mmCIF file of C-alpha atoms in Angstrom:
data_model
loop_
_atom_site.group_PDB
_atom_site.id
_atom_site.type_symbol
_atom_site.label_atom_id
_atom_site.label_comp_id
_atom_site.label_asym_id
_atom_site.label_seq_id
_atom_site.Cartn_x
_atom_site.Cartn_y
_atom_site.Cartn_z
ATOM 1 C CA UNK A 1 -5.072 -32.571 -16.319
ATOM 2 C CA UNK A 2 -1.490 -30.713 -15.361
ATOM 3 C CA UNK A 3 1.514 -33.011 -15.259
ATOM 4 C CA UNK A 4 3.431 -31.248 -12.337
ATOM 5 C CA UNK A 5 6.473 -33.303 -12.637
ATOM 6 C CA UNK A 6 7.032 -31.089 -15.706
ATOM 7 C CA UNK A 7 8.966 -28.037 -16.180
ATOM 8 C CA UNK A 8 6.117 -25.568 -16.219
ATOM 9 C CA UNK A 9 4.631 -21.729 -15.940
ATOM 10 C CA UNK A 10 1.467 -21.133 -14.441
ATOM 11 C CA UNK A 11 -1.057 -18.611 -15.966
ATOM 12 C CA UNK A 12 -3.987 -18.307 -14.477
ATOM 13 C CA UNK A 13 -6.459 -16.388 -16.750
ATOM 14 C CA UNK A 14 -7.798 -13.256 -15.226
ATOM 15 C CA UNK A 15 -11.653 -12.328 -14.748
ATOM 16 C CA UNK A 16 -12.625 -9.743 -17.866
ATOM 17 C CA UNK A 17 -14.497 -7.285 -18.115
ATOM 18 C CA UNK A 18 -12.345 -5.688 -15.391
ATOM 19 C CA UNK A 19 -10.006 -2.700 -14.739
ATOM 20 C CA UNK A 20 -7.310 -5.305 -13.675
ATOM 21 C CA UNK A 21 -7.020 -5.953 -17.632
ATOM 22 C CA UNK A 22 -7.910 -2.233 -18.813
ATOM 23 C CA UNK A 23 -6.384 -0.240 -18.230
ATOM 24 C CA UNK A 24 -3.966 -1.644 -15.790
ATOM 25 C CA UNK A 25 -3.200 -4.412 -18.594
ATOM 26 C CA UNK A 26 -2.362 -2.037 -21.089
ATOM 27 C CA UNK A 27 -2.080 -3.872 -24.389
ATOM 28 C CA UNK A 28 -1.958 -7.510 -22.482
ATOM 29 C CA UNK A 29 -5.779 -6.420 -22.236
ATOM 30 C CA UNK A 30 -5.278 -9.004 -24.976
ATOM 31 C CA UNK A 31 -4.514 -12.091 -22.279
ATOM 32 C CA UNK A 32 -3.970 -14.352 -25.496
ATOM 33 C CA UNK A 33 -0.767 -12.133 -26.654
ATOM 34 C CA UNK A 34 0.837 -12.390 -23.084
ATOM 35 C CA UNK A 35 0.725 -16.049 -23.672
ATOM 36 C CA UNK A 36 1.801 -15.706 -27.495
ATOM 37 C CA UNK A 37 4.720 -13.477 -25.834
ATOM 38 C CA UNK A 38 5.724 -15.867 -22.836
ATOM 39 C CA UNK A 39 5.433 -18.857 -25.686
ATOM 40 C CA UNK A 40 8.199 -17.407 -27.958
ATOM 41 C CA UNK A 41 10.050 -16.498 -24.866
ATOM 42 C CA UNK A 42 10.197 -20.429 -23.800
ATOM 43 C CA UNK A 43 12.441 -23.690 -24.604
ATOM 44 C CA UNK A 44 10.711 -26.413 -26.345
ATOM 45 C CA UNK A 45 11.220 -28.650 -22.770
ATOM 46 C CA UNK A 46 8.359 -26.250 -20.720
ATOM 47 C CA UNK A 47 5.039 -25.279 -21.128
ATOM 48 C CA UNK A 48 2.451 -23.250 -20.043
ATOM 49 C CA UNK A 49 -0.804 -24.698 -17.645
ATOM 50 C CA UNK A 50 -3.196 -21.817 -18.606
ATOM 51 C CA UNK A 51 -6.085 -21.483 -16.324
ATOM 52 C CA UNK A 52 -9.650 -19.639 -16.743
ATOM 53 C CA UNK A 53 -10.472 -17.694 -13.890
ATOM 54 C CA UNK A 54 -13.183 -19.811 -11.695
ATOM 55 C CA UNK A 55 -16.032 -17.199 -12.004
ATOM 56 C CA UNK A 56 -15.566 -15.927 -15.406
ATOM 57 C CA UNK A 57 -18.926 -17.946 -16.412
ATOM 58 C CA UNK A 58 -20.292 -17.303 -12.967
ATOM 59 C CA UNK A 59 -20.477 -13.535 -13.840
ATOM 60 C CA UNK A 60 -21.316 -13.099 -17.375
ATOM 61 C CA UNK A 61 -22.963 -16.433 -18.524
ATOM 62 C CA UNK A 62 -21.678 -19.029 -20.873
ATOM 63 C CA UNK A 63 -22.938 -17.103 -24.077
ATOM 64 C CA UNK A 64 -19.906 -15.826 -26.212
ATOM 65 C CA UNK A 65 -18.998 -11.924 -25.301
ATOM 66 C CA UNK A 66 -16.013 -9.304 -26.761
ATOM 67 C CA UNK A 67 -13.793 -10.552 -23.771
ATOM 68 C CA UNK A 68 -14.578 -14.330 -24.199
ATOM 69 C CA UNK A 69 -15.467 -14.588 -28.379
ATOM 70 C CA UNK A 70 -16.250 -17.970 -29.730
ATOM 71 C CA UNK A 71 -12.759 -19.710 -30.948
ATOM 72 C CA UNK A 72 -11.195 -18.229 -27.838
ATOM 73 C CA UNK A 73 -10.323 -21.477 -26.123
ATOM 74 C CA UNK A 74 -9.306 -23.219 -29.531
ATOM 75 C CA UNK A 75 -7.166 -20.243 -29.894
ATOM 76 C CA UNK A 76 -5.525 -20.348 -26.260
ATOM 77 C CA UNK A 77 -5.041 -24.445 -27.261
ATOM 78 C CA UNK A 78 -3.390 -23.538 -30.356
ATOM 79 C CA UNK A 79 -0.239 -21.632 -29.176
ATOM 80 C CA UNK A 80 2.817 -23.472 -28.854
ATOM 81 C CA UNK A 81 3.862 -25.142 -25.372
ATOM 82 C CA UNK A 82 0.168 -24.088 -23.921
ATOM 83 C CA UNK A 83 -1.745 -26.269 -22.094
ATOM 84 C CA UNK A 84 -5.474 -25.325 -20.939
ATOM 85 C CA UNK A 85 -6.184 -26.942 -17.357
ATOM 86 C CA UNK A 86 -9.311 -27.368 -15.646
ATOM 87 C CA UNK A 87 -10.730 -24.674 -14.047
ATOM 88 C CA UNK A 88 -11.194 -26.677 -10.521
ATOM 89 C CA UNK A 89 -7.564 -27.327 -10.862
ATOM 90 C CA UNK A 90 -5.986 -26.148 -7.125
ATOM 91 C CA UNK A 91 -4.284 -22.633 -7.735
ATOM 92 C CA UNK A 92 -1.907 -23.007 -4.820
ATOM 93 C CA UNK A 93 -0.444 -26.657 -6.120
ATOM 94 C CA UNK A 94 -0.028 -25.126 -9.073
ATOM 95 C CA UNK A 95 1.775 -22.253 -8.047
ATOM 96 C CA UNK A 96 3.841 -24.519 -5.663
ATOM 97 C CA UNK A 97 4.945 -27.076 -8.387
ATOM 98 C CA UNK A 98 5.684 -24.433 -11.146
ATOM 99 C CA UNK A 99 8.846 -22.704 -11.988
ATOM 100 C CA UNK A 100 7.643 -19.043 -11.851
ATOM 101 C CA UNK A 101 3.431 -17.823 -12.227
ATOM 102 C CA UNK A 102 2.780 -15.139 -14.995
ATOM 103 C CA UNK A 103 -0.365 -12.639 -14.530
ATOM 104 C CA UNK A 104 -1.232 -9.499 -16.063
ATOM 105 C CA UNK A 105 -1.737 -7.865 -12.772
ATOM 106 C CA UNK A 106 -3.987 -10.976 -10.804
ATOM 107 C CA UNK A 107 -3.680 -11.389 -7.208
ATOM 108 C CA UNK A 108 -1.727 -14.956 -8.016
ATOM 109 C CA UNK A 109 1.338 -12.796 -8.406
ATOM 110 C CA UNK A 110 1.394 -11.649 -5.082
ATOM 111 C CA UNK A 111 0.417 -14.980 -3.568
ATOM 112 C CA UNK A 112 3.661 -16.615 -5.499
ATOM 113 C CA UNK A 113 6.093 -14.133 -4.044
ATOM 114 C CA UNK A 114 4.247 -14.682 -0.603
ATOM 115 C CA UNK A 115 4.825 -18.751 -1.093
ATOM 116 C CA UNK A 116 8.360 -17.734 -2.292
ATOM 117 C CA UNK A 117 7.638 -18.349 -5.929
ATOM 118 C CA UNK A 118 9.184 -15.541 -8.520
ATOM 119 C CA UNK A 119 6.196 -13.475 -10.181
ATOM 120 C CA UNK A 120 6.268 -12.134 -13.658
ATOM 121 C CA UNK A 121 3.977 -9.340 -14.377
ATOM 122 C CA UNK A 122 2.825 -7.753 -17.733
ATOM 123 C CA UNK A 123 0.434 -4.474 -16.245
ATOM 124 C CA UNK A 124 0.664 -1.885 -14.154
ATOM 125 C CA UNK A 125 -0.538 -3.361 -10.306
ATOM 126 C CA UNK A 126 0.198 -1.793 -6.547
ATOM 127 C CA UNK A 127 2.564 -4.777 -5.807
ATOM 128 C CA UNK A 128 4.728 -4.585 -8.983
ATOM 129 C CA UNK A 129 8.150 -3.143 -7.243
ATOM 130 C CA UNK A 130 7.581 -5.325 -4.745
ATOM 131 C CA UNK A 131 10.989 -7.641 -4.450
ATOM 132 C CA UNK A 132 10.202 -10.995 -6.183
ATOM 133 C CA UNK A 133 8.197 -9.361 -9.199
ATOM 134 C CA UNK A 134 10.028 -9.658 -12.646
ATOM 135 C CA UNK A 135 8.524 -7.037 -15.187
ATOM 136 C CA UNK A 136 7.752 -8.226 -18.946
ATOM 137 C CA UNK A 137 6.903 -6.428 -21.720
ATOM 138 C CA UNK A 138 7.856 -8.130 -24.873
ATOM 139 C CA UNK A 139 9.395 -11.413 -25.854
ATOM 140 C CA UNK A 140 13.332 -10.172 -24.730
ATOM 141 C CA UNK A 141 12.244 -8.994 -21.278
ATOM 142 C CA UNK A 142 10.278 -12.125 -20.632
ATOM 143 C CA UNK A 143 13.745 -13.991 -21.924
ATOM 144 C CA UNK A 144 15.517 -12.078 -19.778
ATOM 145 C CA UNK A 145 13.529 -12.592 -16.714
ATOM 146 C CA UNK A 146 13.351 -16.740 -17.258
ATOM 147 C CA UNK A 147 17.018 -16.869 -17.554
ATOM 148 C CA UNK A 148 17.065 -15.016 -14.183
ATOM 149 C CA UNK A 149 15.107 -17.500 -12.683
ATOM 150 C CA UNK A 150 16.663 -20.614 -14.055
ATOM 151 C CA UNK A 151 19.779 -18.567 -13.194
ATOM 152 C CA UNK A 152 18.268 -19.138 -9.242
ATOM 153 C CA UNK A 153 16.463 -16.015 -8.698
ATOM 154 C CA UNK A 154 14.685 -16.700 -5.088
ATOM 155 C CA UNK A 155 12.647 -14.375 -3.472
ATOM 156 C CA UNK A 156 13.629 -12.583 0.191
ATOM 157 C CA UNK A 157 10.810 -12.984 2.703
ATOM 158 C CA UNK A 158 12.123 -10.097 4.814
ATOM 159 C CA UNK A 159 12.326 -7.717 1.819
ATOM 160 C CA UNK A 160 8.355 -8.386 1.070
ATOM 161 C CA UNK A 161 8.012 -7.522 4.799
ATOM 162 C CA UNK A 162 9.990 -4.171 4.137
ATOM 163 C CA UNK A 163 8.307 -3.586 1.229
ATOM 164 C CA UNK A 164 5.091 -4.558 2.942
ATOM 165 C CA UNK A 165 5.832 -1.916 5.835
ATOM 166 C CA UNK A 166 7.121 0.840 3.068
ATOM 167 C CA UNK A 167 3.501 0.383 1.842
ATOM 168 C CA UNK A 168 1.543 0.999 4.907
ATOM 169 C CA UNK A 169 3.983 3.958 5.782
ATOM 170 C CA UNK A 170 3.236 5.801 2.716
ATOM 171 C CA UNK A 171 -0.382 5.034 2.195
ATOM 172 C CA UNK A 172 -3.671 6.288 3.457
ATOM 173 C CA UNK A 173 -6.497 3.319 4.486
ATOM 174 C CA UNK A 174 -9.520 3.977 2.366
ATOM 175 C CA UNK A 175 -12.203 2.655 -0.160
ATOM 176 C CA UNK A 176 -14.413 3.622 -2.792
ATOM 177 C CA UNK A 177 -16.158 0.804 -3.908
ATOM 178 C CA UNK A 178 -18.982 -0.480 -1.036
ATOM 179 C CA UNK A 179 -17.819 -4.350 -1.212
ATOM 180 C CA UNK A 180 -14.545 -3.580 -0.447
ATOM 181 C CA UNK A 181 -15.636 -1.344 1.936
ATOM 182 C CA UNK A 182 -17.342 -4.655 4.082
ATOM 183 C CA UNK A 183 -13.625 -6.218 5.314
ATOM 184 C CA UNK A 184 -12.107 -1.984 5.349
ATOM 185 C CA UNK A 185 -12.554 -1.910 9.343
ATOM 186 C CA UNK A 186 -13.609 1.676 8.566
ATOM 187 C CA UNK A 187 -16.776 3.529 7.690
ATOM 188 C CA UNK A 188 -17.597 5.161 5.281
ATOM 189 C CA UNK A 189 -17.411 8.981 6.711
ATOM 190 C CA UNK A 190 -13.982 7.683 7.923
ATOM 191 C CA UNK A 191 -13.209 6.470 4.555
ATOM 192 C CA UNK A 192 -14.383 9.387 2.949
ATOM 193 C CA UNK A 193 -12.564 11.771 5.322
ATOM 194 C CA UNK A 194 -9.368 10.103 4.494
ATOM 195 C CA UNK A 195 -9.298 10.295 1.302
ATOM 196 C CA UNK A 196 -10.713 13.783 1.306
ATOM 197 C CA UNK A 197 -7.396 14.511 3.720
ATOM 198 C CA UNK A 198 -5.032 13.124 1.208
ATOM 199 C CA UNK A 199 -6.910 14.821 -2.183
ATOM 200 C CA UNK A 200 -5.979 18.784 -0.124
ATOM 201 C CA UNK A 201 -2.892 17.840 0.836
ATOM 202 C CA UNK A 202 -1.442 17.012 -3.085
ATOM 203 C CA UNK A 203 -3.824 20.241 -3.945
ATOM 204 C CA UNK A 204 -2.326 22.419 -1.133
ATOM 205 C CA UNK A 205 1.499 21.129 -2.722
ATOM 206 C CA UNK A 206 0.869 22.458 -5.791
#
């Protein structure tokens, strides 16, 4: 069980198979060298509450696979300063009560940053210039963006609504895949015609 009077980071795992991890992960497609990178990155006095994601079993089974090999946990368990939680553990204490949340690209960045919580990022995700996201890369970034945030780094609700507004200005509403299509408000000629619309307009500046 999580301490959260502790000093602490909060990783929760992400789902895999899934384009969130690769491509958009890059090489922290490997989610157990993010954590061997945030590890070296951290004093001895915090650690690391990492999380599976709650349907990771639900999806593909409890058999071993190439995203979840046997020795994968023990592995996880192994690396200094990390802690494996329960997966029922509540995602929004734990992003409340830590000192920063660390994804790949997962949606629990952008719900720190909206609960005020700095965000540290290894991918490539739509909210990563968002103010409030810190980018890592390697163990000196990830240095460099902790000291920041023991430093007091705080994150400016009114530039998330900027940013927020930016977004909407210079994007088209559209989907591709039919479950995200259910909570669009659109359908699907509409969705269709809008992104046709945006495809002839790049072609048509070039």
């Amino acid at each position: 069980q999580p301490d959260l009077t502790k000093k602490f980071i909060y990783v929760p795992i992400q789902l895999q198979p899934e384009r969130t991890t690769s491509p958009q992960g890059d090489i922290f497609v490997d989610q157990i060298l993010m954590l061997e990178t945030l590890s070296a990155a951290l004093s001895d006095d915090w650690l690391i509450y990492a999380k599976e994601h709650p349907i990771q079993w639900l999806h593909f089974g409890l058999d071993f696979s190439s995203s979840r090999y046997r020795g994968y946990y023990k592995k996880i368990a192994k690396i200094k300063n990390v802690r494996l939680i329960p997966v029922n553990a509540n995602s929004y204490d734990l992003i409340d009560k830590s000192q920063t949340v660390v994804v790949v690209t997962g949606s629990a960045g952008w719900e720190a940053i909206l609960r005020s919580k700095p965000a540290i990022i290894f991918g490539h995700v739509w909210y990563d210039n968002c103010p409030g996201i810190l980018k890592d890369s390697d163990v000196e970034s990830c240095r460099a963006a902790l000291k920041k945030i023991i430093a007091g780094f705080s994150v400016d609700q009114q530039k998330i609504i900027n940013y927020l507004k930016s977004f909407d200005q210079a994007t088209i509403r559209g989907f591709i895949s039919p479950t995200a299509g259910q909570t669009a408000g659109l359908t699907k000629q509409e969705s269709m015609t809008n992104i046709t619309r945006l495809i002839l307009a790049q072609i048509e500046k070039y």
